[in-house]
């Protein structure tokens, strides 16, 4: 079964993600640390995808070096071209991704990444959550870049038609000519003014854009049906992709939550996340202590007289 969600409801679901996407390194709070003390870390990605989103992500990756923490993403969408660039960066760096949010320690529900929860280096310590985690519009395009892609029944993956805006621009040039043998030849030309005189939008995909999107999804291992799903919903609505359909088109690779992805720790490709999770959180068997026989002290030994009772 498929669902359609009114645009207003979609906006409420994504609130308060009104600003540009931010990337923050997060460290697991006490409940996320197994008995061996190896607390996990992950990348928080929350907000709207804008033209410089990939550039901001590159800055964080540079700080991480060879570390490959998973990404927990929550976004109402944004710029399609930027989403594709972000997705390619995620794939290039071999990172896994989950739909979900992060709440820093000492931060409330209304401001889960509050300033009070930031460490001196800008990172946070906290926990992930899945309830009402959203990845809408262009967000699933970036999400497709993950090498392992998970979403739980409590999160939402949704797409709709891509809106392209065209500006009508009037440009003025100053051109210098030279007449040679009666023929005019351009010597120099430079722009002296530019003004937007009109604007129009369309949801019709150009052949070039459609080809570009299909090539992108193919490279990410996602079926082209995701584009048909996108085109089935108007820009003011959202097509919610059911779990079964998300798995069928390979948008998701496993049924799991953001908690599962983070708490499983490093998990090799091809291995089930549930297997890594069970191994990492297996209860530690109590140590077996061999019994030690201690002979009684000499003072506790009592001489017994020989018995004269005959054996029966």
mmCIF file of C-alpha atoms in Angstrom:
data_model
loop_
_atom_site.group_PDB
_atom_site.id
_atom_site.type_symbol
_atom_site.label_atom_id
_atom_site.label_comp_id
_atom_site.label_asym_id
_atom_site.label_seq_id
_atom_site.Cartn_x
_atom_site.Cartn_y
_atom_site.Cartn_z
ATOM 1 C CA UNK A 1 0.000 0.000 0.000
ATOM 2 C CA UNK A 2 1.206 3.505 -0.785
ATOM 3 C CA UNK A 3 0.443 6.756 0.950
ATOM 4 C CA UNK A 4 0.278 10.408 0.028
ATOM 5 C CA UNK A 5 0.973 13.078 2.612
ATOM 6 C CA UNK A 6 -0.184 16.705 2.242
ATOM 7 C CA UNK A 7 2.631 19.205 1.985
ATOM 8 C CA UNK A 8 1.587 20.957 5.192
ATOM 9 C CA UNK A 9 1.823 17.702 7.134
ATOM 10 C CA UNK A 10 5.203 16.991 5.603
ATOM 11 C CA UNK A 11 6.455 20.377 6.717
ATOM 12 C CA UNK A 12 5.250 19.782 10.268
ATOM 13 C CA UNK A 13 6.966 16.384 10.324
ATOM 14 C CA UNK A 14 10.268 17.984 9.343
ATOM 15 C CA UNK A 15 10.073 20.871 11.836
ATOM 16 C CA UNK A 16 12.403 22.290 13.203
ATOM 17 C CA UNK A 17 14.684 21.535 10.244
ATOM 18 C CA UNK A 18 14.369 24.998 8.768
ATOM 19 C CA UNK A 19 18.066 25.783 8.434
ATOM 20 C CA UNK A 20 20.862 24.518 6.170
ATOM 21 C CA UNK A 21 22.166 21.023 6.874
ATOM 22 C CA UNK A 22 24.766 20.847 9.617
ATOM 23 C CA UNK A 23 27.272 18.064 10.197
ATOM 24 C CA UNK A 24 28.343 17.240 13.739
ATOM 25 C CA UNK A 25 30.460 14.411 15.115
ATOM 26 C CA UNK A 26 28.596 12.585 17.887
ATOM 27 C CA UNK A 27 29.855 10.196 20.557
ATOM 28 C CA UNK A 28 27.625 7.597 22.189
ATOM 29 C CA UNK A 29 26.312 8.257 25.668
ATOM 30 C CA UNK A 30 26.541 5.551 28.338
ATOM 31 C CA UNK A 31 23.755 3.379 26.903
ATOM 32 C CA UNK A 32 25.540 3.161 23.550
ATOM 33 C CA UNK A 33 28.783 1.773 24.967
ATOM 34 C CA UNK A 34 29.235 -2.015 25.245
ATOM 35 C CA UNK A 35 31.071 -3.708 28.112
ATOM 36 C CA UNK A 36 34.460 -3.267 26.444
ATOM 37 C CA UNK A 37 34.044 0.529 26.680
ATOM 38 C CA UNK A 38 34.323 1.128 22.924
ATOM 39 C CA UNK A 39 31.735 3.898 22.658
ATOM 40 C CA UNK A 40 30.605 4.400 19.046
ATOM 41 C CA UNK A 41 30.693 7.632 17.091
ATOM 42 C CA UNK A 42 28.576 8.792 14.184
ATOM 43 C CA UNK A 43 27.998 11.799 11.934
ATOM 44 C CA UNK A 44 24.889 13.871 12.575
ATOM 45 C CA UNK A 45 23.438 15.269 9.332
ATOM 46 C CA UNK A 46 20.375 17.425 9.908
ATOM 47 C CA UNK A 47 18.749 20.236 7.941
ATOM 48 C CA UNK A 48 18.044 21.318 4.393
ATOM 49 C CA UNK A 49 20.367 20.334 1.563
ATOM 50 C CA UNK A 50 21.675 23.548 -0.003
ATOM 51 C CA UNK A 51 24.326 24.279 -2.672
ATOM 52 C CA UNK A 52 27.259 24.325 -0.207
ATOM 53 C CA UNK A 53 26.195 21.234 1.778
ATOM 54 C CA UNK A 54 28.766 18.937 0.154
ATOM 55 C CA UNK A 55 31.529 21.463 0.840
ATOM 56 C CA UNK A 56 30.635 21.489 4.554
ATOM 57 C CA UNK A 57 30.631 17.705 4.572
ATOM 58 C CA UNK A 58 34.113 17.614 3.029
ATOM 59 C CA UNK A 59 35.414 19.772 5.885
ATOM 60 C CA UNK A 60 34.196 17.273 8.455
ATOM 61 C CA UNK A 61 35.595 14.325 6.496
ATOM 62 C CA UNK A 62 38.995 16.034 6.450
ATOM 63 C CA UNK A 63 38.943 16.159 10.263
ATOM 64 C CA UNK A 64 38.011 12.483 10.538
ATOM 65 C CA UNK A 65 40.966 11.204 8.556
ATOM 66 C CA UNK A 66 40.632 7.441 7.961
ATOM 67 C CA UNK A 67 37.720 6.984 10.383
ATOM 68 C CA UNK A 68 34.432 5.933 8.778
ATOM 69 C CA UNK A 69 31.596 6.534 11.236
ATOM 70 C CA UNK A 70 28.042 5.979 9.995
ATOM 71 C CA UNK A 71 25.726 8.892 9.188
ATOM 72 C CA UNK A 72 22.384 9.498 10.896
ATOM 73 C CA UNK A 73 20.411 11.813 8.616
ATOM 74 C CA UNK A 74 17.218 13.817 9.079
ATOM 75 C CA UNK A 75 16.240 16.238 6.324
ATOM 76 C CA UNK A 76 13.193 17.740 4.588
ATOM 77 C CA UNK A 77 15.152 17.793 1.310
ATOM 78 C CA UNK A 78 16.435 20.676 -0.759
ATOM 79 C CA UNK A 79 18.678 21.171 -3.775
ATOM 80 C CA UNK A 80 18.781 18.094 -6.053
ATOM 81 C CA UNK A 81 22.207 18.772 -7.561
ATOM 82 C CA UNK A 82 23.681 19.251 -4.084
ATOM 83 C CA UNK A 83 22.014 16.028 -2.910
ATOM 84 C CA UNK A 84 23.646 14.070 -5.740
ATOM 85 C CA UNK A 85 27.021 15.576 -4.895
ATOM 86 C CA UNK A 86 26.553 14.668 -1.231
ATOM 87 C CA UNK A 87 25.523 11.120 -2.148
ATOM 88 C CA UNK A 88 28.628 10.640 -4.274
ATOM 89 C CA UNK A 89 30.838 11.815 -1.402
ATOM 90 C CA UNK A 90 29.158 9.393 0.984
ATOM 91 C CA UNK A 91 29.726 6.489 -1.434
ATOM 92 C CA UNK A 92 33.299 7.521 -2.260
ATOM 93 C CA UNK A 93 34.170 7.422 1.447
ATOM 94 C CA UNK A 94 32.440 4.077 2.048
ATOM 95 C CA UNK A 95 30.017 5.351 4.703
ATOM 96 C CA UNK A 96 26.800 3.741 5.916
ATOM 97 C CA UNK A 97 23.665 5.771 6.609
ATOM 98 C CA UNK A 98 20.414 5.611 8.572
ATOM 99 C CA UNK A 99 17.310 7.771 8.673
ATOM 100 C CA UNK A 100 16.961 9.182 12.167
ATOM 101 C CA UNK A 101 17.832 11.995 14.507
ATOM 102 C CA UNK A 102 20.292 12.701 17.292
ATOM 103 C CA UNK A 103 19.698 14.323 20.647
ATOM 104 C CA UNK A 104 22.682 15.703 22.527
ATOM 105 C CA UNK A 105 23.004 15.309 26.254
ATOM 106 C CA UNK A 106 21.478 18.297 28.126
ATOM 107 C CA UNK A 107 19.403 19.289 25.084
ATOM 108 C CA UNK A 108 15.609 19.247 24.863
ATOM 109 C CA UNK A 109 13.231 17.914 22.227
ATOM 110 C CA UNK A 110 12.736 21.347 20.621
ATOM 111 C CA UNK A 111 16.477 21.919 20.184
ATOM 112 C CA UNK A 112 18.165 18.488 20.134
ATOM 113 C CA UNK A 113 21.521 19.867 18.958
ATOM 114 C CA UNK A 114 21.575 22.855 21.318
ATOM 115 C CA UNK A 115 24.677 24.894 22.095
ATOM 116 C CA UNK A 116 24.692 23.632 25.684
ATOM 117 C CA UNK A 117 25.279 20.112 24.418
ATOM 118 C CA UNK A 118 28.395 20.975 22.402
ATOM 119 C CA UNK A 119 31.892 20.033 23.494
ATOM 120 C CA UNK A 120 34.816 22.429 23.100
ATOM 121 C CA UNK A 121 35.631 20.897 19.676
ATOM 122 C CA UNK A 122 32.013 21.243 18.469
ATOM 123 C CA UNK A 123 31.161 17.550 18.866
ATOM 124 C CA UNK A 124 28.349 16.230 21.029
ATOM 125 C CA UNK A 125 27.696 13.287 23.319
ATOM 126 C CA UNK A 126 24.226 11.841 23.084
ATOM 127 C CA UNK A 127 21.927 9.260 21.563
ATOM 128 C CA UNK A 128 20.135 8.553 18.296
ATOM 129 C CA UNK A 129 16.409 8.126 17.835
ATOM 130 C CA UNK A 130 14.164 6.968 14.996
ATOM 131 C CA UNK A 131 10.683 8.185 15.922
ATOM 132 C CA UNK A 132 9.434 10.604 13.235
ATOM 133 C CA UNK A 133 12.834 10.741 11.555
ATOM 134 C CA UNK A 134 12.277 12.044 8.020
ATOM 135 C CA UNK A 135 14.171 11.944 4.737
ATOM 136 C CA UNK A 136 12.021 13.729 2.159
ATOM 137 C CA UNK A 137 12.276 15.225 -1.309
ATOM 138 C CA UNK A 138 15.949 15.314 -2.387
ATOM 139 C CA UNK A 139 17.131 13.644 0.840
ATOM 140 C CA UNK A 140 16.607 10.059 -0.442
ATOM 141 C CA UNK A 141 18.903 10.939 -3.356
ATOM 142 C CA UNK A 142 21.739 11.656 -0.906
ATOM 143 C CA UNK A 143 20.675 8.695 1.252
ATOM 144 C CA UNK A 144 21.207 6.408 -1.771
ATOM 145 C CA UNK A 145 24.951 7.063 -1.491
ATOM 146 C CA UNK A 146 25.336 4.964 1.655
ATOM 147 C CA UNK A 147 27.035 1.580 1.269
ATOM 148 C CA UNK A 148 24.612 0.286 3.918
ATOM 149 C CA UNK A 149 21.243 2.059 4.036
ATOM 150 C CA UNK A 150 18.769 1.478 6.850
ATOM 151 C CA UNK A 151 15.437 2.897 7.941
ATOM 152 C CA UNK A 152 13.060 1.698 10.650
ATOM 153 C CA UNK A 153 9.240 1.481 10.656
ATOM 154 C CA UNK A 154 9.240 4.660 12.740
ATOM 155 C CA UNK A 155 10.963 6.769 10.079
ATOM 156 C CA UNK A 156 9.774 8.155 6.734
ATOM 157 C CA UNK A 157 11.374 8.069 3.294
ATOM 158 C CA UNK A 158 9.479 10.175 0.787
ATOM 159 C CA UNK A 159 9.900 11.700 -2.665
ATOM 160 C CA UNK A 160 8.019 14.032 -4.980
ATOM 161 C CA UNK A 161 8.376 15.781 -8.320
ATOM 162 C CA UNK A 162 11.517 17.792 -8.929
ATOM 163 C CA UNK A 163 10.855 21.480 -9.463
ATOM 164 C CA UNK A 164 13.222 23.345 -11.764
ATOM 165 C CA UNK A 165 13.255 27.144 -11.695
ATOM 166 C CA UNK A 166 14.403 29.131 -14.706
ATOM 167 C CA UNK A 167 15.346 32.803 -14.483
ATOM 168 C CA UNK A 168 14.766 35.052 -17.473
ATOM 169 C CA UNK A 169 17.711 37.409 -17.544
ATOM 170 C CA UNK A 170 18.257 40.534 -19.621
ATOM 171 C CA UNK A 171 21.954 41.144 -20.205
ATOM 172 C CA UNK A 172 23.461 44.362 -21.563
ATOM 173 C CA UNK A 173 26.804 44.388 -23.370
ATOM 174 C CA UNK A 174 29.150 47.170 -24.451
ATOM 175 C CA UNK A 175 30.620 46.248 -27.798
ATOM 176 C CA UNK A 176 33.409 48.027 -29.684
ATOM 177 C CA UNK A 177 33.700 47.682 -33.447
ATOM 178 C CA UNK A 178 36.303 48.468 -36.024
ATOM 179 C CA UNK A 179 35.510 49.033 -39.686
ATOM 180 C CA UNK A 180 38.061 47.467 -42.014
ATOM 181 C CA UNK A 181 37.593 47.720 -45.743
ATOM 182 C CA UNK A 182 33.992 48.614 -45.236
ATOM 183 C CA UNK A 183 33.283 45.633 -43.060
ATOM 184 C CA UNK A 184 32.533 45.915 -39.341
ATOM 185 C CA UNK A 185 34.600 43.714 -37.009
ATOM 186 C CA UNK A 186 34.076 43.260 -33.240
ATOM 187 C CA UNK A 187 37.116 44.443 -31.326
ATOM 188 C CA UNK A 188 35.854 43.947 -27.755
ATOM 189 C CA UNK A 189 32.660 43.080 -25.933
ATOM 190 C CA UNK A 190 31.923 43.098 -22.224
ATOM 191 C CA UNK A 191 28.902 42.724 -19.998
ATOM 192 C CA UNK A 192 27.775 45.983 -18.399
ATOM 193 C CA UNK A 193 24.476 44.982 -16.828
ATOM 194 C CA UNK A 194 22.332 42.004 -15.858
ATOM 195 C CA UNK A 195 18.758 42.005 -14.610
ATOM 196 C CA UNK A 196 16.259 39.240 -13.865
ATOM 197 C CA UNK A 197 13.082 40.170 -15.712
ATOM 198 C CA UNK A 198 11.057 37.022 -15.162
ATOM 199 C CA UNK A 199 10.971 33.557 -13.671
ATOM 200 C CA UNK A 200 9.114 30.329 -14.300
ATOM 201 C CA UNK A 201 9.118 26.849 -12.791
ATOM 202 C CA UNK A 202 8.364 23.437 -14.210
ATOM 203 C CA UNK A 203 8.142 19.863 -12.949
ATOM 204 C CA UNK A 204 8.868 18.409 -16.374
ATOM 205 C CA UNK A 205 12.253 16.703 -16.405
ATOM 206 C CA UNK A 206 14.517 17.518 -19.302
ATOM 207 C CA UNK A 207 16.067 14.583 -21.135
ATOM 208 C CA UNK A 208 19.457 15.635 -19.815
ATOM 209 C CA UNK A 209 18.331 15.705 -16.172
ATOM 210 C CA UNK A 210 16.460 12.405 -16.464
ATOM 211 C CA UNK A 211 19.512 10.731 -17.961
ATOM 212 C CA UNK A 212 21.707 12.194 -15.217
ATOM 213 C CA UNK A 213 19.413 10.952 -12.432
ATOM 214 C CA UNK A 214 19.047 7.464 -13.908
ATOM 215 C CA UNK A 215 22.828 7.149 -14.250
ATOM 216 C CA UNK A 216 23.271 8.269 -10.644
ATOM 217 C CA UNK A 217 20.806 5.759 -9.209
ATOM 218 C CA UNK A 218 22.279 2.966 -11.322
ATOM 219 C CA UNK A 219 25.739 3.730 -9.934
ATOM 220 C CA UNK A 220 24.303 3.556 -6.400
ATOM 221 C CA UNK A 221 22.541 0.250 -7.001
ATOM 222 C CA UNK A 222 19.042 1.750 -6.724
ATOM 223 C CA UNK A 223 16.341 0.760 -9.196
ATOM 224 C CA UNK A 224 15.092 3.462 -11.632
ATOM 225 C CA UNK A 225 11.573 3.001 -10.203
ATOM 226 C CA UNK A 226 12.472 5.609 -7.584
ATOM 227 C CA UNK A 227 12.237 8.236 -10.323
ATOM 228 C CA UNK A 228 8.740 7.087 -11.248
ATOM 229 C CA UNK A 229 7.781 7.328 -7.576
ATOM 230 C CA UNK A 230 9.096 10.880 -7.509
ATOM 231 C CA UNK A 231 7.121 11.910 -10.567
ATOM 232 C CA UNK A 232 3.890 10.459 -9.134
ATOM 233 C CA UNK A 233 3.557 13.097 -6.403
ATOM 234 C CA UNK A 234 3.158 16.834 -6.930
ATOM 235 C CA UNK A 235 5.663 19.238 -5.343
ATOM 236 C CA UNK A 236 3.052 20.102 -2.697
ATOM 237 C CA UNK A 237 2.656 16.483 -1.600
ATOM 238 C CA UNK A 238 4.933 13.577 -0.780
ATOM 239 C CA UNK A 239 5.024 9.936 -1.850
ATOM 240 C CA UNK A 240 5.842 7.920 1.264
ATOM 241 C CA UNK A 241 7.853 4.872 0.238
ATOM 242 C CA UNK A 242 6.696 1.813 2.229
ATOM 243 C CA UNK A 243 9.403 -0.387 3.764
ATOM 244 C CA UNK A 244 8.747 -3.243 1.345
ATOM 245 C CA UNK A 245 9.021 -0.966 -1.701
ATOM 246 C CA UNK A 246 12.160 0.728 -0.367
ATOM 247 C CA UNK A 247 13.784 -2.701 -0.042
ATOM 248 C CA UNK A 248 12.465 -3.875 -3.427
ATOM 249 C CA UNK A 249 14.088 -0.975 -5.281
ATOM 250 C CA UNK A 250 17.222 -1.343 -3.114
ATOM 251 C CA UNK A 251 16.914 2.117 -1.628
ATOM 252 C CA UNK A 252 17.341 0.419 1.745
ATOM 253 C CA UNK A 253 19.615 -2.563 2.234
ATOM 254 C CA UNK A 254 18.274 -3.794 5.594
ATOM 255 C CA UNK A 255 15.395 -3.295 8.002
ATOM 256 C CA UNK A 256 17.101 -1.645 10.967
ATOM 257 C CA UNK A 257 17.115 1.534 13.027
ATOM 258 C CA UNK A 258 19.634 4.313 13.533
ATOM 259 C CA UNK A 259 20.350 2.801 16.968
ATOM 260 C CA UNK A 260 21.142 -0.556 15.337
ATOM 261 C CA UNK A 261 23.533 0.971 12.813
ATOM 262 C CA UNK A 262 25.417 2.996 15.407
ATOM 263 C CA UNK A 263 25.542 0.343 18.121
ATOM 264 C CA UNK A 264 26.667 -2.435 15.754
ATOM 265 C CA UNK A 265 30.006 -0.696 15.232
ATOM 266 C CA UNK A 266 32.136 -1.516 12.177
ATOM 267 C CA UNK A 267 30.335 -4.201 10.156
ATOM 268 C CA UNK A 268 31.869 -5.610 6.992
ATOM 269 C CA UNK A 269 29.944 -5.354 3.740
ATOM 270 C CA UNK A 270 27.964 -8.489 3.035
ATOM 271 C CA UNK A 271 27.503 -9.261 6.703
ATOM 272 C CA UNK A 272 24.086 -8.768 8.280
ATOM 273 C CA UNK A 273 23.889 -5.822 10.631
ATOM 274 C CA UNK A 274 21.978 -7.952 13.126
ATOM 275 C CA UNK A 275 24.921 -10.360 13.275
ATOM 276 C CA UNK A 276 27.409 -7.585 14.051
ATOM 277 C CA UNK A 277 25.024 -6.131 16.626
ATOM 278 C CA UNK A 278 24.559 -9.476 18.409
ATOM 279 C CA UNK A 279 28.296 -10.128 18.457
ATOM 280 C CA UNK A 280 29.202 -6.708 19.818
ATOM 281 C CA UNK A 281 26.552 -6.789 22.518
ATOM 282 C CA UNK A 282 26.818 -10.467 23.477
ATOM 283 C CA UNK A 283 26.743 -10.805 27.287
ATOM 284 C CA UNK A 284 30.149 -11.509 28.756
ATOM 285 C CA UNK A 285 30.258 -14.986 30.287
ATOM 286 C CA UNK A 286 31.151 -14.974 34.006
ATOM 287 C CA UNK A 287 34.609 -16.219 34.798
ATOM 288 C CA UNK A 288 34.757 -19.849 35.915
ATOM 289 C CA UNK A 289 36.739 -20.171 39.143
ATOM 290 C CA UNK A 290 38.196 -23.610 39.803
ATOM 291 C CA UNK A 291 37.563 -24.862 43.361
ATOM 292 C CA UNK A 292 40.616 -24.880 45.617
ATOM 293 C CA UNK A 293 40.894 -27.549 48.299
ATOM 294 C CA UNK A 294 42.492 -26.191 51.437
ATOM 295 C CA UNK A 295 43.621 -28.825 53.949
ATOM 296 C CA UNK A 296 42.556 -28.227 57.574
ATOM 297 C CA UNK A 297 45.027 -26.715 59.960
ATOM 298 C CA UNK A 298 46.912 -29.144 62.243
ATOM 299 C CA UNK A 299 45.029 -27.854 65.290
ATOM 300 C CA UNK A 300 41.773 -28.990 63.670
ATOM 301 C CA UNK A 301 42.939 -32.598 63.348
ATOM 302 C CA UNK A 302 41.668 -34.832 66.170
ATOM 303 C CA UNK A 303 43.063 -38.299 66.795
ATOM 304 C CA UNK A 304 40.367 -40.959 66.814
ATOM 305 C CA UNK A 305 40.806 -44.214 68.721
ATOM 306 C CA UNK A 306 40.667 -47.340 66.569
ATOM 307 C CA UNK A 307 37.236 -48.878 66.363
ATOM 308 C CA UNK A 308 36.663 -52.445 67.694
ATOM 309 C CA UNK A 309 33.364 -52.756 65.939
ATOM 310 C CA UNK A 310 33.531 -55.692 63.523
ATOM 311 C CA UNK A 311 32.396 -55.290 59.990
ATOM 312 C CA UNK A 312 29.003 -56.807 59.400
#
